[in-house]
CSV table of C-alpha atoms and ligand atoms in Angstrom, one decimal:
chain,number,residue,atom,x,y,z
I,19,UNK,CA,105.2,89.2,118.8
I,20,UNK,CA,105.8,90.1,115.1
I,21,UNK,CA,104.9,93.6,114.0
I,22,UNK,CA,102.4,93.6,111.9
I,23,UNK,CA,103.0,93.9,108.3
I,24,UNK,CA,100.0,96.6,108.2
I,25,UNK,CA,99.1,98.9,110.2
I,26,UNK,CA,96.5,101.2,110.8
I,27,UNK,CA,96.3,104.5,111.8
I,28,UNK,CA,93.2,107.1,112.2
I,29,UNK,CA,95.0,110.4,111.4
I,30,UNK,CA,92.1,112.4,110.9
I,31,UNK,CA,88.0,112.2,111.4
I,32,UNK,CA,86.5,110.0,109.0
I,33,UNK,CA,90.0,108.9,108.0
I,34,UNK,CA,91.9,105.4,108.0
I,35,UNK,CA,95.5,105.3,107.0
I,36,UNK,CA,96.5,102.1,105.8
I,37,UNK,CA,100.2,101.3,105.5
I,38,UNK,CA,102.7,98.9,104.3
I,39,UNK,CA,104.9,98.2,106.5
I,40,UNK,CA,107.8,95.2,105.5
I,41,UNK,CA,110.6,98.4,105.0
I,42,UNK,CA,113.4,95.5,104.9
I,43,UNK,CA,111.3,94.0,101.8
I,44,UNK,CA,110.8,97.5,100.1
I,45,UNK,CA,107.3,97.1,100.9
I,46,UNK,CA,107.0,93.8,99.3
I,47,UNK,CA,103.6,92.3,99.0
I,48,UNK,CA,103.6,88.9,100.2
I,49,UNK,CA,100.5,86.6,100.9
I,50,UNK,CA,100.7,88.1,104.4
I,51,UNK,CA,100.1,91.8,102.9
I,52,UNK,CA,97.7,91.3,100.7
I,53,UNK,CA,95.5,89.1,103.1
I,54,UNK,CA,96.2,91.7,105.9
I,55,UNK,CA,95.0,94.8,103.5
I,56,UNK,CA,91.8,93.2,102.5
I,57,UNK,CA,91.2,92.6,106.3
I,58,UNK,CA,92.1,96.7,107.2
I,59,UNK,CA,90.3,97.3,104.1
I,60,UNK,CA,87.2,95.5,104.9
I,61,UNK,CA,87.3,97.0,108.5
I,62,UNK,CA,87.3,100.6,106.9
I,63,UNK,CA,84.7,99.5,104.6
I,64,UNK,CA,82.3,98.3,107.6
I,65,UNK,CA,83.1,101.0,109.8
I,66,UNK,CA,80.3,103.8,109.5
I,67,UNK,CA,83.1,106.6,111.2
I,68,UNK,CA,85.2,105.8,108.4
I,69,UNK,CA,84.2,107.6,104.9
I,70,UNK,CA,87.6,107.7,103.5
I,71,UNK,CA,90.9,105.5,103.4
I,72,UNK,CA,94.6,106.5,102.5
I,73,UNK,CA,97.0,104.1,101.4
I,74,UNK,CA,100.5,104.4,102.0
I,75,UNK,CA,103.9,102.6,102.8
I,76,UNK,CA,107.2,104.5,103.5
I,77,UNK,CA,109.1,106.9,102.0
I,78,UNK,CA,111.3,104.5,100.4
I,79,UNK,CA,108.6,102.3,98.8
I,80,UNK,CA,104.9,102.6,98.3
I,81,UNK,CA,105.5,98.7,97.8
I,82,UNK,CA,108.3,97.1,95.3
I,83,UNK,CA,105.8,94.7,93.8
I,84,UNK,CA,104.9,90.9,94.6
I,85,UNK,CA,107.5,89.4,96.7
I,86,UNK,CA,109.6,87.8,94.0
I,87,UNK,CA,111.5,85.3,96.9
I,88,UNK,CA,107.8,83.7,98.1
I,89,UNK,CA,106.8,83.4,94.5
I,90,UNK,CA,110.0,82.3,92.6
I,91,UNK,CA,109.1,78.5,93.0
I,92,UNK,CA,105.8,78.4,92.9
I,93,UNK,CA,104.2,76.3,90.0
I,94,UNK,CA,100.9,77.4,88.3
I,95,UNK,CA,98.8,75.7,90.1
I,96,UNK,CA,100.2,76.3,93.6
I,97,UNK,CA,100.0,80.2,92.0
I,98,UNK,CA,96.2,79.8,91.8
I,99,UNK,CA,95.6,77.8,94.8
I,100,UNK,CA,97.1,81.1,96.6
I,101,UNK,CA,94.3,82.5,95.5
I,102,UNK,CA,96.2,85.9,94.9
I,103,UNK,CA,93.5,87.4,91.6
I,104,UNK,CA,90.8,87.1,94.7
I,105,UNK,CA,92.9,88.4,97.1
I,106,UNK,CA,93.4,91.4,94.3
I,107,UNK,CA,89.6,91.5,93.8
I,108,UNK,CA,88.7,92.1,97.3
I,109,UNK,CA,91.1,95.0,97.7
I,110,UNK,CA,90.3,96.7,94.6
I,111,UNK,CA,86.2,96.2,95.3
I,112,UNK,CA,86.5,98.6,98.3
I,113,UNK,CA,83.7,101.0,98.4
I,114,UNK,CA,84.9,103.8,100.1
I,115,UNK,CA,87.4,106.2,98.0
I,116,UNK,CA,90.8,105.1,98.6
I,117,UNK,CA,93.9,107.6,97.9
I,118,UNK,CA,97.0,106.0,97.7
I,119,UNK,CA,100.3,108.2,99.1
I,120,UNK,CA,102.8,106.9,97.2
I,121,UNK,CA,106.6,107.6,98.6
I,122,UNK,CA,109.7,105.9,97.1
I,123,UNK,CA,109.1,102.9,94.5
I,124,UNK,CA,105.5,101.5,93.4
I,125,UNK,CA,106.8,99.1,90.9
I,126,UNK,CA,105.1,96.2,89.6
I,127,UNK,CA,102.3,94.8,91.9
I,128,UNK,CA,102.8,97.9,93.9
I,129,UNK,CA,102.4,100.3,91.2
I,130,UNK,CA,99.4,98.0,90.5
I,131,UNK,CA,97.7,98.5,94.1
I,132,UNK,CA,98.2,102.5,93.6
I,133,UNK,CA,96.1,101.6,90.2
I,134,UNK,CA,93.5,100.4,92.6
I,135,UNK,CA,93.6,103.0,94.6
I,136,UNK,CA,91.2,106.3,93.5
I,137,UNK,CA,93.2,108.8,93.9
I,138,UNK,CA,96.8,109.0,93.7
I,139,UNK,CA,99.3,111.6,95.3
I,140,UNK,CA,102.9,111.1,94.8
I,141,UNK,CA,105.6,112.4,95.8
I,142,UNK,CA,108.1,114.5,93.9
I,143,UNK,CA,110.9,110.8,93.9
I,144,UNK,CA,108.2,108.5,93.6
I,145,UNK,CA,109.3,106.0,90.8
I,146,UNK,CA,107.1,103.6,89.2
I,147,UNK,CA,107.2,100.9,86.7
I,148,UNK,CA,105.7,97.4,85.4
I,149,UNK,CA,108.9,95.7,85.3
I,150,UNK,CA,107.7,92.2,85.5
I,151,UNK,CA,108.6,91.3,81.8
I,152,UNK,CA,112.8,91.7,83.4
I,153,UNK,CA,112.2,88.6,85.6
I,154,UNK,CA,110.0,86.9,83.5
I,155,UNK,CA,106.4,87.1,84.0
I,156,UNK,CA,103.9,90.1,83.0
I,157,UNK,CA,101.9,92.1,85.5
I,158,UNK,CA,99.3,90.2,87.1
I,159,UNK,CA,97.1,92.4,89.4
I,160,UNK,CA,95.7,94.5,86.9
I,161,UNK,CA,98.9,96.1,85.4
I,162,UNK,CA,98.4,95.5,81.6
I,163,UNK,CA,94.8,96.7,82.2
I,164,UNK,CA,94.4,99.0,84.4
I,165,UNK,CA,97.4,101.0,83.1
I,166,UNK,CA,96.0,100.8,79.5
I,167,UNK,CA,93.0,102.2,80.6
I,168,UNK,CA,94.7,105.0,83.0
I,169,UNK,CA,97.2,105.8,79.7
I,170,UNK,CA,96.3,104.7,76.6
I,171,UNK,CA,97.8,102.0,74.9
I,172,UNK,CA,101.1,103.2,73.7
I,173,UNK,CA,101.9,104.2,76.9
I,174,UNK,CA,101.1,101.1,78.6
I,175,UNK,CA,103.1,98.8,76.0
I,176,UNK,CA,105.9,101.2,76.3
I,177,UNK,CA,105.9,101.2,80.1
I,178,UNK,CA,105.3,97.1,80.2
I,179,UNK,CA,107.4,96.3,77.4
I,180,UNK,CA,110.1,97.8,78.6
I,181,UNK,CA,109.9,97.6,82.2
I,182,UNK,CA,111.6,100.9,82.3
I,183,UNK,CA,110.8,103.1,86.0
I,184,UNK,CA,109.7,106.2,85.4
I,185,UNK,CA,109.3,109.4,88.1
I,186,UNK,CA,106.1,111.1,89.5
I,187,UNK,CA,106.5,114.0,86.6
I,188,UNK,CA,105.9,112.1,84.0
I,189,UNK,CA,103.6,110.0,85.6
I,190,UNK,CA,101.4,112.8,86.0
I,191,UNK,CA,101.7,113.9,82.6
I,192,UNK,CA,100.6,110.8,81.7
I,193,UNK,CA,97.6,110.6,83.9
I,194,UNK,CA,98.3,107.8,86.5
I,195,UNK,CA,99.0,110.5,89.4
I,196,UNK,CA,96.4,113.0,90.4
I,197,UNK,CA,98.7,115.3,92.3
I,198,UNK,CA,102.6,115.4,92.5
I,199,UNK,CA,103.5,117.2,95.8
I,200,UNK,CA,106.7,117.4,98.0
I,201,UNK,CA,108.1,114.6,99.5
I,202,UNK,CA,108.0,115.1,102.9
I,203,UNK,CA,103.9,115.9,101.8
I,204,UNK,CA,103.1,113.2,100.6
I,205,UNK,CA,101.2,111.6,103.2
I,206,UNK,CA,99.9,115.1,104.4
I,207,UNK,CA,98.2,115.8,101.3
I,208,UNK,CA,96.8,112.2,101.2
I,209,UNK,CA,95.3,112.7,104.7
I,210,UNK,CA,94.0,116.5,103.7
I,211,UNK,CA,92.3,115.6,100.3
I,212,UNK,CA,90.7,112.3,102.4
I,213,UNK,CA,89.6,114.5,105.2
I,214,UNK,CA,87.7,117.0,103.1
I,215,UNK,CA,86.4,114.1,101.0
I,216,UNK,CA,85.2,112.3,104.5
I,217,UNK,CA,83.3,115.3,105.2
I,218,UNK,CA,81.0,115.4,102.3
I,219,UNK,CA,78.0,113.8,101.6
I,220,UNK,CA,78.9,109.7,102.3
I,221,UNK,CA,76.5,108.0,99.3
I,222,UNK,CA,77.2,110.1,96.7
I,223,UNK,CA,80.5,109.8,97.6
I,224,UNK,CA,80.2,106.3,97.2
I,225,UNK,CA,77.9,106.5,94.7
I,226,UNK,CA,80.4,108.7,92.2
I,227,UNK,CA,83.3,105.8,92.6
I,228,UNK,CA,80.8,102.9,91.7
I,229,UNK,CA,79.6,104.6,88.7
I,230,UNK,CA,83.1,106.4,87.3
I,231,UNK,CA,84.3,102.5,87.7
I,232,UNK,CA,81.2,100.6,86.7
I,233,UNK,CA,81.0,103.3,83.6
I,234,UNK,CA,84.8,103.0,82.7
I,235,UNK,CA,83.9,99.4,81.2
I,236,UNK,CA,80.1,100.1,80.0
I,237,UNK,CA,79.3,102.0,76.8
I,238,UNK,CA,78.7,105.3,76.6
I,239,UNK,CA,75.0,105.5,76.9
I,240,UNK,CA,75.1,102.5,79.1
I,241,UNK,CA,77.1,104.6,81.3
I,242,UNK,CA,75.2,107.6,81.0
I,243,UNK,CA,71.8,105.7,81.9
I,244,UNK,CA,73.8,104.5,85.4
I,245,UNK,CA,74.4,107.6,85.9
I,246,UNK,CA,71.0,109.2,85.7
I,247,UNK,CA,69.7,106.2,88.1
I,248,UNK,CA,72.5,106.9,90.8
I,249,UNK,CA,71.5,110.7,90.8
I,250,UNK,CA,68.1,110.0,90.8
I,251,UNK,CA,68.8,107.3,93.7
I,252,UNK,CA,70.4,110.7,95.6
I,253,UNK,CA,67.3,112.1,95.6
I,254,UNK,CA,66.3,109.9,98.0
I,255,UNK,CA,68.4,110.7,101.0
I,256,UNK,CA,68.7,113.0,104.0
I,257,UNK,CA,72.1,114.1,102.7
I,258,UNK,CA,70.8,115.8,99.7
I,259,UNK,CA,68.1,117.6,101.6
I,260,UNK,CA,70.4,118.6,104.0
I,261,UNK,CA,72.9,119.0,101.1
I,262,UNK,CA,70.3,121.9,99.2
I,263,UNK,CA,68.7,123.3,102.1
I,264,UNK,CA,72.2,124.1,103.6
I,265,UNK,CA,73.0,125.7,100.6
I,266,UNK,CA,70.1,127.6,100.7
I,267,UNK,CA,70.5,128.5,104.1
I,268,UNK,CA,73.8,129.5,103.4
I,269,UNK,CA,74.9,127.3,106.5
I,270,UNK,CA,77.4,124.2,106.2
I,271,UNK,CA,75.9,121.0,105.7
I,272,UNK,CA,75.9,118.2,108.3
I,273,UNK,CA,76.1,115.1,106.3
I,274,UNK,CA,74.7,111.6,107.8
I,275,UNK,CA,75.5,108.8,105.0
I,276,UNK,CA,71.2,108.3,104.9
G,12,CO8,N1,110.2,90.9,96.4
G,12,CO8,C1,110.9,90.5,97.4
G,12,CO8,N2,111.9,91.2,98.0
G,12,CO8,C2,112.2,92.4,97.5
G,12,CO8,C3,111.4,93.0,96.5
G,12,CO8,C4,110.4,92.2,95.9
G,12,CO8,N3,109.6,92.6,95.0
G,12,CO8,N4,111.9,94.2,96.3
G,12,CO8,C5,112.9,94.4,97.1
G,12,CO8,N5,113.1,93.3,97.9
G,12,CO8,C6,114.0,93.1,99.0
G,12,CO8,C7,115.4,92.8,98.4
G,12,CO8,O1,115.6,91.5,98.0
G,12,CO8,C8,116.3,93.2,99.5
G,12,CO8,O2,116.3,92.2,100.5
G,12,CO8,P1,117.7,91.7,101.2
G,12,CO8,O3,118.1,92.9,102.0
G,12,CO8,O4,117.3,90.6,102.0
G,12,CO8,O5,118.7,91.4,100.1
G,12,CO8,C9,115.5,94.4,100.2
G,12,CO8,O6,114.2,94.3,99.7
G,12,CO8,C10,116.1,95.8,99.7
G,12,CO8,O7,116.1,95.8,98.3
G,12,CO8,P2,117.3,96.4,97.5
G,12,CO8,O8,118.6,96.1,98.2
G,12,CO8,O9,117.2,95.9,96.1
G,12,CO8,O10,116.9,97.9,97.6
G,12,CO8,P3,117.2,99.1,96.6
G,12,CO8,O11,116.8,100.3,97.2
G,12,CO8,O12,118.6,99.0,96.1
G,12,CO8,O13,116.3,98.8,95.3
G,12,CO8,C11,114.2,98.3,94.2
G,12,CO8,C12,114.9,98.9,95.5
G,12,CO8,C13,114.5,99.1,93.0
G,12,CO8,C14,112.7,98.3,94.5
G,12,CO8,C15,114.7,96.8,94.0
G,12,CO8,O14,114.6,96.1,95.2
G,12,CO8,C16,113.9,96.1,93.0
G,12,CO8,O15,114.1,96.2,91.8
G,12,CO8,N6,112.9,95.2,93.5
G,12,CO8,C17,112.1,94.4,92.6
G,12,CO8,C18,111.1,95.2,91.8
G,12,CO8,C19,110.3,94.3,91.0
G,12,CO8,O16,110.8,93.6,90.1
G,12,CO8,N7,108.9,94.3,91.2
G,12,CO8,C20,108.0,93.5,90.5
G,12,CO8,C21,107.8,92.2,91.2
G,12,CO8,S1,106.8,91.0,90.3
G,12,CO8,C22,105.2,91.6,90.5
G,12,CO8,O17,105.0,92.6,91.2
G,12,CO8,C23,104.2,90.8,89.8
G,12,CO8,C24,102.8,91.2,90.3
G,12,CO8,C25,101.9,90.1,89.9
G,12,CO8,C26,100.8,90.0,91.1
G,12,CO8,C27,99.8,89.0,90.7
G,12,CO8,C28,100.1,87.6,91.0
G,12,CO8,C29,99.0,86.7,90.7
C-alpha cells in the first residue's frame, strides 16, 4: 500500500499534528495533498478531543508550493474543474486554531498554506517566498492577499514581484512568523504553544479566530460591534463561569467547550 501523503499524529492532549509527507516532492502539494489535508482537517475539526491542530512537513520543506509537474499542462478550465480555490477554501475555513511548524522551504502554495495557518513558528533555516511570477503564473491560494494583509503592500509587491526567498529573520521582522525558534524546535514549540492553547477555554478560543479573521476584512466599527456580540455570546457558557469562579477560587479552571 502507498504511504499516505499525510499523516496524522496525536502528540499531545487536545493536539493533532498534521503533516506533509511527499519528502521526494519537497513537500509538494498535489491534488492528493490538498484533498487529504481538508479530510485530516475536517477530522480535527469534528473531533471534540481535538481543540488544537499543528501543521507541519519535514525539516527540508514545510511544502515547496503547488506541484508544478501535475499542473504544467493543465488548461484553464481543466485548472477550475480541479476545483483547487475550494479545495483552498475548505482548508483555510478550519475553526480550530491551526499553528503551522514550518522546517525547510514554504514557498509559493506552501508559504501560502502557512498564511492559512494561525500561528506560525519557524525555524531558524526556514525560507520562504512567492516565486510563482519565475515560472509564469502569480500566487493563487491566497498569496497576493493574504501576504499584503500579513505585510503591507510594499512588502508583498517586493516579495511577489521578485519572487526572491527570504529566511525566518526577516520574516519575522516582517510579521508573517509569530516565533522564530531552533531548528531542531521547531515542531516542539508548535506542539507546546498548541498544547497550552488546547487547554484553555474551547469557544472563546474559537470564538477569538472567527472574529480576528471575520474583523481583518470588516470596518473598524463593524469589527468592533462583532466583537462586543462574541464576548457577550461568552457570557453564556460554562467555561466562563468556570473560567471566573476558578479565578476566584484561585484554583485551575477545568474547561468543557459548553
Ligand atoms: N512541484 C513539483 N515538484 C517539486 C516541487 C514543486 N513545487 N518542488 C520540488 N519538487 C521536486 C523536484 O522536481 C525534485 O524532483 P526530482 O527528484 O524528481 O527531480 C525534488 O522535488 C527535489 O527538488 P530539488 O532537487 O529541486 O531540491 P532542492 O533542495 O535542490 O530545491 C526547492 C528545493 C528550492 C524547493 C526547489 O525544488 C524549487 O525551487 N521548487 C519549486 C518552488 C516553486 O516554484 N514553488 C511554487 C510553485 S507554484 C505555486 O505554488 C502556485 C500556487 C497556486 C495554487 C493555487 C492553484 C489554483
Amino acid at each position: 500500500m502507498a504511504t499516505p501523503v499525510v499523516l496524522v499524529e496525536y502528540p499531545a492532549d487536545g493536539v493533532a499534528l498534521v503533516r506533509i509527507n511527499r519528502p521526494d516532492a519537497r513537500n509538494a502539494l498535489n491534488l492528493e495533498v490538498r484533498k487529504s489535508l481538508v479530510k485530516a482537517l475536517a477530522d480535527a475539526a469534528d473531533a471534540n478531543n481535538i481543540r488544537a491542530i499543528v501543521l507541519t512537513g519535514n525539516e527540508k520543506s514545510f511544502a515547496a508550493g503547488a506541484d508544478i509537474k501535475e499542473m504544467a499542462g493543465a488548461g484553464a478550465i481543466e485548472h477550475m474543474l480541479r476545483g483547487t480555490d475550494k479545495l483552498w477554501r475548505l482548508i483555510s475555513s478550519c475553526p480550530k486554531p491551526v499553528i503551522a511548524a514550518v522546517s525547510g522551504f514554504a514557498l509559493g502554495g506552501g508559504c501560502e498554506l502557512a498564511m492559512t495557518c494561525d500561528i506560525i513558528i519557524a525555524g531558524e533555516s526556514a525560507r520562504f517566498g512567492q516565486p510563482e511570477v519565475k515560472i509564469g503564473i502569480i500566487p493563487g491560494g491566497g498569496g497576493t492577499q493574504r501576504l499584503t494583509r500579513a505585510v503591507g503592500k510594499y512588502k508583498a509587491m517586493k516579495i511577489c514581484l521578485t519572487g526572491d526567498l527570504f529566511g525566518a529573520k526577516e520574516a519575522f521582522d516582517m510579521g508573517l512568523v509569530s516565533e522564530v525558534v531552533a531548528d531542531a524546535e521547531v515542531e516542539k514549540r508548535a506542539v507546546e504553544m498548541a498544547k497550552q492553547i488546547a487547554e484553555l477555554a474551547p469557544l472563546a478560543v474559537q470564538q477569538i479566530k472567527e472574529v480576528v479573521l471575520a474583523g481583518q476584512d470588516a470596518s473598524l466599527d463593524a469589527a468592533l460591534r462583532l466583537e462586543t456580540k462574541a464576548i457577550q455570546v461568552m457570557f453564556a457558557s460554562q467555561d466562563q463561569k468556570e473560567g471566573m469562579a476558578a479565578f476566584i477560587e484561585k484554583r485551575k479552571p477545568k474547561f468543557q467547550g459548553r
